[in-house]
Short mmCIF file of C-alpha atoms in Angstrom, two decimals:
data_model
loop_
_atom_site.label_atom_id
_atom_site.label_comp_id
_atom_site.label_asym_id
_atom_site.label_seq_id
_atom_site.Cartn_x
_atom_site.Cartn_y
_atom_site.Cartn_z
CA MET D 1 89.35 162.51 112.86
CA GLN D 2 88.25 158.98 111.96
CA ARG D 3 88.85 157.61 108.46
CA VAL D 4 85.77 155.81 107.16
CA LYS D 5 85.69 153.20 104.38
CA ALA D 6 82.31 152.62 102.71
CA ILE D 7 81.18 150.10 100.11
CA LEU D 8 78.39 151.28 97.87
CA SER D 9 76.41 150.36 94.81
CA TYR D 10 74.86 152.72 92.32
CA ASP D 11 72.74 152.64 89.23
CA GLY D 12 74.80 154.73 86.82
CA THR D 13 71.93 155.41 84.41
CA TYR D 14 71.13 158.93 85.50
CA PHE D 15 74.62 159.98 86.57
CA SER D 16 77.23 161.81 84.51
CA GLY D 17 79.75 159.39 86.03
CA PHE D 18 81.30 159.20 89.49
CA GLN D 19 83.52 162.25 89.52
CA LYS D 20 82.14 165.59 90.61
CA GLN D 21 81.57 168.12 87.84
CA PRO D 22 79.90 171.50 87.85
CA ASN D 23 76.30 171.44 86.61
CA ALA D 24 76.11 167.66 86.32
CA ARG D 25 74.58 164.97 88.52
CA THR D 26 77.42 162.76 89.76
CA VAL D 27 77.77 160.01 92.36
CA GLN D 28 80.52 161.89 94.19
CA GLY D 29 78.36 165.00 94.20
CA GLU D 30 75.43 163.11 95.76
CA ILE D 31 77.62 161.46 98.41
CA GLU D 32 79.33 164.72 99.35
CA ARG D 33 75.95 166.39 99.53
CA ALA D 34 74.72 163.64 101.90
CA LEU D 35 77.85 163.94 104.05
CA GLN D 36 77.49 167.71 104.17
CA HIS D 37 73.94 167.24 105.51
CA ILE D 38 75.29 164.99 108.25
CA HIS D 39 78.38 167.07 109.07
CA LYS D 40 77.01 170.57 108.45
CA GLU D 41 80.29 171.20 106.62
CA ALA D 42 81.98 170.04 103.42
CA VAL D 43 83.49 166.54 103.43
CA LYS D 44 85.65 165.34 100.56
CA VAL D 45 85.25 161.79 99.30
CA TYR D 46 87.91 159.64 97.61
CA ALA D 47 86.95 156.61 95.49
CA SER D 48 88.83 153.53 94.32
CA GLY D 49 88.49 155.04 90.86
CA ARG D 50 85.98 156.91 88.78
CA THR D 51 83.33 155.33 86.61
CA ASP D 52 81.92 156.90 83.46
CA ALA D 53 78.39 158.03 82.70
CA SER D 54 75.90 155.12 82.68
CA VAL D 55 78.43 152.70 84.23
CA HIS D 56 77.17 150.94 87.35
CA ALA D 57 78.79 149.81 90.58
CA ILE D 58 78.07 146.89 92.86
CA GLY D 59 81.13 147.32 95.09
CA GLN D 60 82.59 150.80 94.68
CA VAL D 61 84.76 151.77 97.65
CA ILE D 62 85.22 155.27 99.02
CA HIS D 63 86.90 156.83 102.03
CA PHE D 64 86.43 160.08 103.91
CA ASP D 65 87.38 161.56 107.28
CA THR D 66 84.87 162.47 109.95
CA PRO D 67 85.03 164.23 113.31
CA LEU D 68 81.67 162.71 114.29
CA SER D 69 81.34 159.87 116.79
CA ILE D 70 78.87 157.73 114.84
CA PRO D 71 79.67 154.00 115.20
CA PRO D 72 80.37 152.09 111.94
CA GLU D 73 77.14 150.08 112.00
CA ARG D 74 75.07 153.28 112.09
CA TRP D 75 76.82 154.98 109.18
CA PRO D 76 75.01 153.19 106.32
CA LYS D 77 71.56 154.24 107.55
CA ALA D 78 72.78 157.76 108.29
CA MET D 79 74.11 158.13 104.74
CA ASN D 80 71.30 156.28 102.96
CA SER D 81 68.68 158.51 104.55
CA HIS D 82 70.30 161.46 102.73
CA LEU D 83 71.13 159.67 99.46
CA PRO D 84 68.87 159.35 96.40
CA GLY D 85 67.42 155.94 95.47
CA ASP D 86 70.12 155.16 92.92
CA VAL D 87 73.01 155.16 95.42
CA TYR D 88 73.12 152.82 98.41
CA VAL D 89 75.79 152.35 101.07
CA HIS D 90 75.98 148.67 102.04
CA ASP D 91 78.80 148.55 104.51
CA VAL D 92 80.99 150.90 106.52
CA THR D 93 84.15 150.11 108.45
CA PHE D 94 86.67 152.28 110.29
CA VAL D 95 90.16 152.18 108.81
CA PRO D 96 93.55 153.59 109.80
CA SER D 97 94.16 157.19 108.77
CA ASN D 98 96.68 156.11 106.12
CA PHE D 99 94.14 153.95 104.24
CA HIS D 100 93.43 155.23 100.74
CA ALA D 101 90.53 153.87 98.64
CA ARG D 102 92.44 154.37 95.41
CA PHE D 103 96.11 153.84 96.20
CA ASP D 104 95.62 150.81 98.46
CA ALA D 105 93.43 148.88 96.02
CA VAL D 106 95.37 145.77 94.94
CA GLU D 107 92.81 144.24 92.59
CA LYS D 108 89.59 145.24 90.86
CA GLU D 109 86.87 143.17 89.28
CA TYR D 110 84.66 144.49 86.52
CA ARG D 111 81.75 142.65 84.92
CA TYR D 112 80.04 143.38 81.64
CA ARG D 113 76.53 142.08 80.95
CA ILE D 114 75.63 141.26 77.36
CA LEU D 115 71.98 140.39 76.79
CA ARG D 116 71.58 138.02 73.89
CA GLY D 117 68.62 139.53 72.11
CA GLU D 118 66.86 142.86 72.01
CA GLY D 119 63.78 144.61 73.21
CA ASP D 120 64.05 143.89 76.94
CA VAL D 121 62.64 147.14 78.29
CA PHE D 122 63.60 146.21 81.85
CA ARG D 123 67.30 145.67 81.16
CA ARG D 124 67.80 148.44 78.61
CA HIS D 125 69.90 150.46 81.06
CA TYR D 126 71.60 147.44 82.67
CA THR D 127 72.92 145.34 79.78
CA TYR D 128 74.18 145.78 76.27
CA GLN D 129 71.56 144.10 74.11
CA CYS D 130 73.29 142.29 71.27
CA PRO D 131 70.91 141.04 68.57
CA HIS D 132 73.68 139.31 66.55
CA PRO D 133 74.58 135.61 66.93
CA LEU D 134 77.77 135.21 68.95
CA ASN D 135 80.37 132.46 68.85
CA ILE D 136 80.91 132.19 72.58
CA ALA D 137 83.63 129.55 72.40
CA GLU D 138 85.69 131.91 70.22
CA MET D 139 85.05 134.81 72.59
CA LYS D 140 86.22 132.73 75.55
CA ARG D 141 89.32 131.71 73.63
CA ALA D 142 90.05 135.32 72.64
CA ALA D 143 89.58 136.58 76.22
CA ARG D 144 92.37 134.33 77.45
CA TYR D 145 94.92 136.36 75.45
CA PHE D 146 94.29 139.32 77.75
CA ILE D 147 95.51 137.42 80.79
CA GLY D 148 99.00 138.39 81.89
CA THR D 149 101.09 141.55 82.20
CA HIS D 150 100.85 143.65 79.06
CA ASP D 151 101.12 147.20 77.82
CA PHE D 152 97.41 147.87 77.17
CA THR D 153 97.86 151.08 75.12
CA SER D 154 95.68 149.61 72.35
CA PHE D 155 92.88 149.10 74.89
CA CYS D 156 92.94 152.59 76.37
CA ALA D 157 90.88 155.57 75.22
CA ALA D 158 93.23 157.88 73.33
CA ASN D 159 92.57 160.92 75.51
CA THR D 160 94.27 159.68 78.66
CA GLU D 161 97.05 161.30 80.65
CA VAL D 162 98.33 158.10 82.25
CA GLU D 163 101.93 157.33 81.32
CA ASP D 164 102.41 153.74 82.44
CA MET D 165 100.12 151.59 80.33
CA VAL D 166 101.28 148.27 81.76
CA ARG D 167 98.63 146.36 83.69
CA THR D 168 98.25 142.79 84.89
CA VAL D 169 95.02 140.97 84.09
CA THR D 170 94.48 137.83 86.17
CA VAL D 171 90.97 136.82 85.09
CA ALA D 172 89.27 137.40 81.71
CA THR D 173 86.43 135.00 81.12
CA PHE D 174 82.78 134.68 80.14
CA GLU D 175 80.00 133.11 82.14
CA GLU D 176 76.58 132.32 80.71
CA HIS D 177 73.65 133.20 82.96
CA ASP D 178 70.30 132.37 81.31
CA ASP D 179 69.98 134.80 78.38
CA GLU D 180 73.03 136.83 79.40
CA LEU D 181 76.69 136.49 78.61
CA VAL D 182 78.77 138.05 81.38
CA PHE D 183 82.40 139.06 80.90
CA ILE D 184 84.37 138.88 84.14
CA CYS D 185 87.68 140.69 84.28
CA ARG D 186 90.03 141.03 87.21
CA GLY D 187 93.35 142.81 87.37
CA ASN D 188 95.63 145.05 89.38
CA GLY D 189 94.32 148.12 87.59
CA PHE D 190 92.51 149.24 84.47
CA LEU D 191 93.15 152.03 82.00
CA TYR D 192 90.47 154.46 80.85
CA ASN D 193 87.75 152.52 78.95
CA MET D 194 89.94 149.39 79.01
CA VAL D 195 87.23 146.88 79.88
CA ARG D 196 84.77 148.43 77.42
CA ILE D 197 87.32 148.28 74.59
CA MET D 198 88.15 144.68 75.51
CA VAL D 199 84.44 143.81 75.40
CA GLY D 200 83.91 145.70 72.14
CA THR D 201 86.80 143.76 70.60
CA LEU D 202 85.53 140.43 71.96
CA LEU D 203 82.05 141.16 70.53
CA GLU D 204 83.67 141.59 67.11
CA VAL D 205 85.43 138.24 67.58
CA GLY D 206 82.09 136.70 68.53
CA GLN D 207 80.55 137.99 65.30
CA GLY D 208 83.43 136.66 63.18
CA LYS D 209 84.75 140.13 62.29
CA ARG D 210 88.08 139.40 64.00
CA LYS D 211 89.97 136.29 65.04
CA ALA D 212 90.89 135.30 68.58
CA GLU D 213 94.50 134.93 67.41
CA ASP D 214 94.62 138.61 66.44
CA ILE D 215 94.49 139.79 70.05
CA PRO D 216 98.25 139.39 70.76
CA ASP D 217 99.09 141.56 67.73
CA MET D 218 96.56 144.17 68.81
CA ILE D 219 98.25 144.31 72.21
CA ALA D 220 101.78 144.35 70.74
CA GLY D 221 100.91 147.18 68.31
CA LYS D 222 100.24 149.68 71.15
CA ASP D 223 97.77 151.58 69.00
CA ARG D 224 94.14 152.22 69.95
CA SER D 225 93.03 151.94 66.32
CA LEU D 226 94.04 148.27 66.24
CA ALA D 227 91.40 147.24 68.78
CA GLY D 228 87.62 147.13 68.45
CA LYS D 229 84.92 149.62 69.32
CA THR D 230 84.23 150.76 72.86
CA ALA D 231 81.21 148.82 74.17
CA PRO D 232 78.45 150.98 75.71
CA GLY D 233 78.83 151.96 79.36
CA ARG D 234 75.44 150.63 80.44
CA GLY D 235 76.62 146.97 80.46
CA LEU D 236 79.60 147.67 82.74
CA TYR D 237 79.74 147.16 86.52
CA LEU D 238 82.56 147.90 88.94
CA TRP D 239 81.98 144.68 90.84
CA HIS D 240 84.58 144.47 93.59
CA VAL D 241 87.68 146.25 94.86
CA GLN D 242 90.18 144.20 96.81
CA TYR D 243 92.52 145.62 99.48
CA GLU D 244 95.45 144.03 101.22
CA LYS D 245 94.26 142.37 104.40
CA MET X 1 40.80 147.98 57.21
CA GLN X 2 42.81 145.26 58.91
CA ARG X 3 42.49 144.70 62.66
CA VAL X 4 45.92 144.24 64.26
CA LYS X 5 46.65 142.55 67.60
CA ALA X 6 49.98 143.40 69.23
CA ILE X 7 51.71 142.04 72.33
CA LEU X 8 53.95 144.50 74.09
CA SER X 9 56.01 144.99 77.20
CA TYR X 10 56.70 148.24 78.97
CA ASP X 11 58.65 149.56 81.89
CA GLY X 12 55.99 151.49 83.78
CA THR X 13 58.45 153.56 85.83
CA TYR X 14 58.23 156.76 83.86
CA PHE X 15 54.63 156.45 82.70
CA SER X 16 51.53 157.90 84.36
CA GLY X 17 49.89 154.57 83.58
CA PHE X 18 48.58 153.07 80.35
CA GLN X 19 45.57 155.23 79.64
CA LYS X 20 45.97 158.46 77.69
CA GLN X 21 45.67 161.64 79.73
CA PRO X 22 46.28 165.26 78.83
CA ASN X 23 49.71 166.56 79.90
CA ALA X 24 50.98 163.17 81.11
CA ARG X 25 53.30 160.59 79.57
CA THR X 26 51.26 157.42 79.04
CA VAL X 27 51.82 154.13 77.22
CA GLN X 28 48.71 154.61 75.09
CA GLY X 29 49.89 158.11 74.22
CA GLU X 30 53.29 156.82 73.06
CA ILE X 31 51.76 154.00 71.01
CA GLU X 32 49.22 156.28 69.35
CA ARG X 33 51.98 158.78 68.61
CA ALA X 34 54.04 155.98 66.96
CA LEU X 35 51.04 154.81 64.94
CA GLN X 36 50.30 158.38 63.87
CA HIS X 37 53.88 158.64 62.55
CA ILE X 38 53.34 155.48 60.52
CA HIS X 39 49.81 156.30 59.33
CA LYS X 40 50.07 160.10 59.00
CA GLU X 41 46.70 160.18 60.74
CA ALA X 42 45.30 159.43 64.19
CA VAL X 43 44.87 155.74 65.11
CA LYS X 44 43.03 154.73 68.26
CA VAL X 45 44.40 151.89 70.35
CA TYR X 46 42.41 149.54 72.63
CA ALA X 47 44.13 147.56 75.39
CA SER X 48 43.17 144.46 77.38
CA GLY X 49 42.95 146.81 80.33
CA ARG X 50 44.73 149.78 81.80
CA THR X 51 47.65 149.63 84.17
CA ASP X 52 48.43 152.26 86.79
CA ALA X 53 51.46 154.53 87.10
CA SER X 54 54.68 152.56 87.74
CA VAL X 55 53.01 149.20 86.95
CA HIS X 56 54.84 147.17 84.30
CA ALA X 57 53.73 144.84 81.53
CA ILE X 58 55.34 141.79 80.01
CA GLY X 59 52.37 140.75 77.87
CA GLN X 60 49.95 143.65 77.46
CA VAL X 61 47.70 143.18 74.42
CA ILE X 62 46.30 145.95 72.24
CA HIS X 63 44.35 146.14 69.01
CA PHE X 64 43.94 148.81 66.36
CA ASP X 65 42.73 149.07 62.77
CA THR X 66 44.97 149.96 59.87
CA PRO X 67 44.41 150.70 56.19
CA LEU X 68 48.12 150.03 55.47
CA SER X 69 49.35 146.86 53.74
CA ILE X 70 52.26 146.10 56.08
CA PRO X 71 52.59 142.33 56.70
CA PRO X 72 52.34 141.17 60.36
CA GLU X 73 56.03 140.24 60.67
CA ARG X 74 57.09 143.76 59.70
CA TRP X 75 54.80 145.56 62.15
CA PRO X 76 56.96 145.14 65.31
CA LYS X 77 59.99 146.82 63.72
CA ALA X 78 57.82 149.52 62.17
CA MET X 79 56.31 150.36 65.56
CA ASN X 80 59.47 149.92 67.65
CA SER X 81 61.39 152.34 65.46
CA HIS X 82 58.93 155.05 66.54
CA LEU X 83 58.54 153.97 70.17
CA PRO X 84 60.67 155.09 73.14
CA GLY X 85 63.03 152.58 74.83
CA ASP X 86 60.57 151.73 77.59
CA VAL X 87 57.89 150.26 75.29
CA TYR X 88 58.57 147.33 72.98
CA VAL X 89 56.25 145.46 70.62
CA HIS X 90 57.16 141.76 70.61
CA ASP X 91 54.59 140.21 68.36
CA VAL X 92 51.90 141.25 65.92
CA THR X 93 49.17 139.12 64.35
CA PHE X 94 46.20 139.94 62.15
CA VAL X 95 42.83 139.21 63.73
CA PRO X 96 39.21 139.28 62.54
CA SER X 97 37.54 142.70 62.65
CA ASN X 98 35.35 141.65 65.60
CA PHE X 99 38.33 140.85 67.87
CA HIS X 100 38.53 143.11 70.92
CA ALA X 101 41.61 143.22 73.18
CA ARG X 102 39.50 143.94 76.26
CA PHE X 103 36.17 142.18 75.75
CA ASP X 104 37.61 138.98 74.30
CA ALA X 105 40.17 138.41 77.07
CA VAL X 106 39.18 135.25 78.95
CA GLU X 107 41.98 135.16 81.52
CA LYS X 108 44.72 137.44 82.81
CA GLU X 109 47.85 136.70 84.74
CA TYR X 110 49.51 139.25 87.02
CA ARG X 111 52.76 138.78 88.88
CA TYR X 112 54.06 140.75 91.82
CA ARG X 113 57.78 140.75 92.67
CA ILE X 114 58.75 141.14 96.32
CA LEU X 115 62.48 141.54 96.95
CA ARG X 116 63.44 140.17 100.33
CA GLY X 117 65.77 142.86 101.56
CA GLU X 118 66.48 146.47 100.77
CA GLY X 119 68.96 148.72 99.05
CA ASP X 120 69.04 147.04 95.64
CA VAL X 121 69.49 150.12 93.47
CA PHE X 122 68.97 148.11 90.28
CA ARG X 123 65.58 146.70 91.22
CA ARG X 124 64.19 149.75 93.03
CA HIS X 125 61.68 150.39 90.23
CA TYR X 126 61.00 146.71 89.49
CA THR X 127 60.24 145.11 92.86
CA TYR X 128 58.78 146.02 96.21
CA GLN X 129 61.70 145.76 98.61
CA CYS X 130 60.48 144.27 101.89
CA PRO X 131 63.00 144.48 104.73
CA HIS X 132 60.79 142.57 107.20
CA PRO X 133 61.01 138.79 107.76
CA LEU X 134 58.14 137.00 106.03
CA ASN X 135 56.45 133.73 106.90
CA ILE X 136 56.15 132.41 103.37
CA ALA X 137 54.29 129.21 104.30
CA GLU X 138 51.58 131.33 105.91
CA MET X 139 51.42 133.62 102.88
CA LYS X 140 51.00 130.63 100.57
CA ARG X 141 48.27 129.26 102.82
CA ALA X 142 46.50 132.63 102.91
CA ALA X 143 46.72 133.07 99.13
CA ARG X 144 44.73 129.87 98.59
CA TYR X 145 41.65 131.50 100.14
CA PHE X 146 41.46 133.85 97.15
CA ILE X 147 40.96 131.00 94.72
CA GLY X 148 37.37 130.61 93.56
CA THR X 149 34.48 132.85 92.54
CA HIS X 150 33.99 135.63 95.07
CA ASP X 151 32.66 139.14 95.41
CA PHE X 152 35.98 141.01 95.72
CA THR X 153 34.56 144.34 96.95
CA SER X 154 36.98 144.29 99.90
CA PHE X 155 39.88 144.01 97.46
CA CYS X 156 38.88 146.83 95.17
CA ALA X 157 39.93 150.48 95.47
CA ALA X 158 36.94 152.40 96.85
CA ASN X 159 36.75 154.88 93.97
CA THR X 160 35.59 152.46 91.30
CA GLU X 161 32.53 152.69 89.09
CA VAL X 162 32.29 148.97 88.36
CA GLU X 163 29.05 147.42 89.60
CA ASP X 164 29.66 143.69 89.39
CA MET X 165 32.43 142.88 91.85
CA VAL X 166 32.34 139.10 91.34
CA ARG X 167 35.49 137.65 89.82
CA THR X 168 36.92 134.15 89.54
CA VAL X 169 40.51 133.61 90.62
CA THR X 170 42.02 130.34 89.37
CA VAL X 171 45.63 130.70 90.53
CA ALA X 172 46.97 132.54 93.59
CA THR X 173 50.36 131.29 94.64
CA PHE X 174 53.91 132.30 95.51
CA GLU X 175 57.11 131.17 93.85
CA GLU X 176 60.54 131.77 95.31
CA HIS X 177 63.18 132.89 92.81
CA ASP X 178 66.56 133.51 94.48
CA ASP X 179 66.05 136.55 96.72
CA GLU X 180 62.60 137.29 95.33
CA LEU X 181 59.16 136.11 96.32
CA VAL X 182 56.81 136.26 93.34
CA PHE X 183 53.03 136.26 93.69
CA ILE X 184 51.30 134.73 90.68
CA CYS X 185 47.63 135.41 90.23
CA ARG X 186 45.38 134.33 87.39
CA GLY X 187 41.71 134.99 86.94
CA ASN X 188 38.93 135.89 84.53
CA GLY X 189 39.25 139.55 85.45
CA PHE X 190 40.53 141.87 88.13
CA LEU X 191 39.02 144.88 89.87
CA TYR X 192 40.83 148.18 90.28
CA ASN X 193 43.94 147.65 92.48
CA MET X 194 42.74 144.11 93.28
CA VAL X 195 46.11 142.36 92.94
CA ARG X 196 47.92 145.11 94.84
CA ILE X 197 45.42 144.93 97.73
CA MET X 198 45.71 141.12 97.76
CA VAL X 199 49.51 141.43 97.93
CA GLY X 200 49.35 144.14 100.60
CA THR X 201 47.10 141.88 102.68
CA LEU X 202 49.32 138.84 102.13
CA LEU X 203 52.39 140.86 103.21
CA GLU X 204 50.58 141.64 106.48
CA VAL X 205 49.89 137.91 106.91
CA GLY X 206 53.58 137.22 106.24
CA GLN X 207 54.54 139.67 109.00
CA GLY X 208 52.10 138.11 111.49
CA LYS X 209 49.80 141.16 111.55
CA ARG X 210 46.89 139.10 110.19
CA LYS X 211 46.02 135.42 110.03
CA ALA X 212 45.54 133.37 106.89
CA GLU X 213 42.16 132.27 108.26
CA ASP X 214 40.95 135.88 108.30
CA ILE X 215 40.86 136.11 104.49
CA PRO X 216 37.41 134.48 104.05
CA ASP X 217 35.86 136.99 106.49
CA MET X 218 37.57 139.87 104.70
CA ILE X 219 36.03 138.66 101.44
CA ALA X 220 32.59 138.05 102.99
CA GLY X 221 32.52 141.51 104.62
CA LYS X 222 32.54 143.31 101.23
CA ASP X 223 34.26 146.32 102.75
CA ARG X 224 37.58 147.73 101.53
CA SER X 225 38.60 148.69 105.06
CA LEU X 226 38.70 145.02 106.09
CA ALA X 227 41.62 144.20 103.77
CA GLY X 228 45.25 145.30 103.96
CA LYS X 229 47.14 148.17 102.41
CA THR X 230 47.60 148.55 98.67
CA ALA X 231 51.09 147.30 97.76
CA PRO X 232 53.17 149.72 95.62
CA GLY X 233 52.65 149.62 91.86
CA ARG X 234 56.34 149.09 91.00
CA GLY X 235 56.26 145.36 91.94
CA LEU X 236 53.29 144.58 89.68
CA TYR X 237 53.43 143.14 86.16
CA LEU X 238 50.61 142.41 83.73
CA TRP X 239 52.16 139.12 82.67
CA HIS X 240 49.83 137.49 80.16
CA VAL X 241 46.40 137.92 78.61
CA GLN X 242 44.66 134.83 77.33
CA TYR X 243 42.10 134.81 74.50
CA GLU X 244 39.79 132.09 73.30
CA LYS X 245 41.57 130.10 70.64
#
């Protein structure tokens, strides 16, 4: 058996998230269906992590094992020819049989696109359109408080089963690209809805509903109700997953 | 009755074109449904021209008559609150009762987005993804032959009922934006599928299948079979409609 690592992008709009579910269209379901076509038998896929409904990916990473002797450079075309238009495999490499897409990930980058304005029919599924004026300098200042190793309980959806809520955030910043404000966040791992709650909180700072200085207390309080709303999934992208060289 | 002029954009992906048809989702159908909600009676809408299935619009113009006393600045919100997410009214002005969105248009601009590459899941409905290398200098040179007043029979879908095939093209050029090549075409009017056949022909020039110098003969021959294929609708945008001041 050969372990295969694949990097893929997907448009999350018409998926009920990454993880396979009965009676729902999922990314994992589509990939496993494509691999079953190729293998004529079931193949299980493991991802770096799941993404929620409407969340997109530019650099999701998966692994699976294959008994087939297809060379790496031919795998993308083989898979893409069986995948729907909203999932695309960009790159495939062979990895040792102990590689694991989830457990070996050392850093992840998420991005969140905020469109400053409303009524862009072409980006309605790909950005969060914010019609309110935003104080970007304050948002940048607030974001810096997330950097470091913290217990992020306040920034985790309440219905999680994870026990260790400590994560290290190395990058939390905003870039302005034309009419978009893009939040870039990098860290060793993220809790359920963590980036979306961070963005929701930062949007409230940008609108003057909260102060940048309140972020440390929100973190210290370890209580989801202290942080802001969860920003919509459609602005979020799993951008890159980093593995040890 | 007040005649109302509205500028709107739409994502053509999930429409069977602009023009109302029985049992099909159309832009005109959605707008007339929204206006019927507001008026409690049927309101007929006239556009600058129809667009085909999957073709988008940034600056489509429509007109309709209303007995209501809603001021112009409140019309966009009134309409948008009844429109689906893929149609958006940007601007409304009151016009004299003899204004006509179609007959008064003096110039139209279309744009066609060609993505140089493939597998971009986010632009699959919004560009034509061309995996072949393209000689852009040749395409620019070829495009210039379209400028002027010509009989465009060779660049019109065969199943048209229009009799006068003479149109004046004032701009036909390519701009490069990052990984996209954008064809910009402006003229006093366009025949059915004209821009898409021009783009399809220019793509064949870019791939070395035809020469730029062949365009004048294609035009002179007045025969659809002399020109190239019709490029897919998803790359095409009705960008702007100009009216006499």
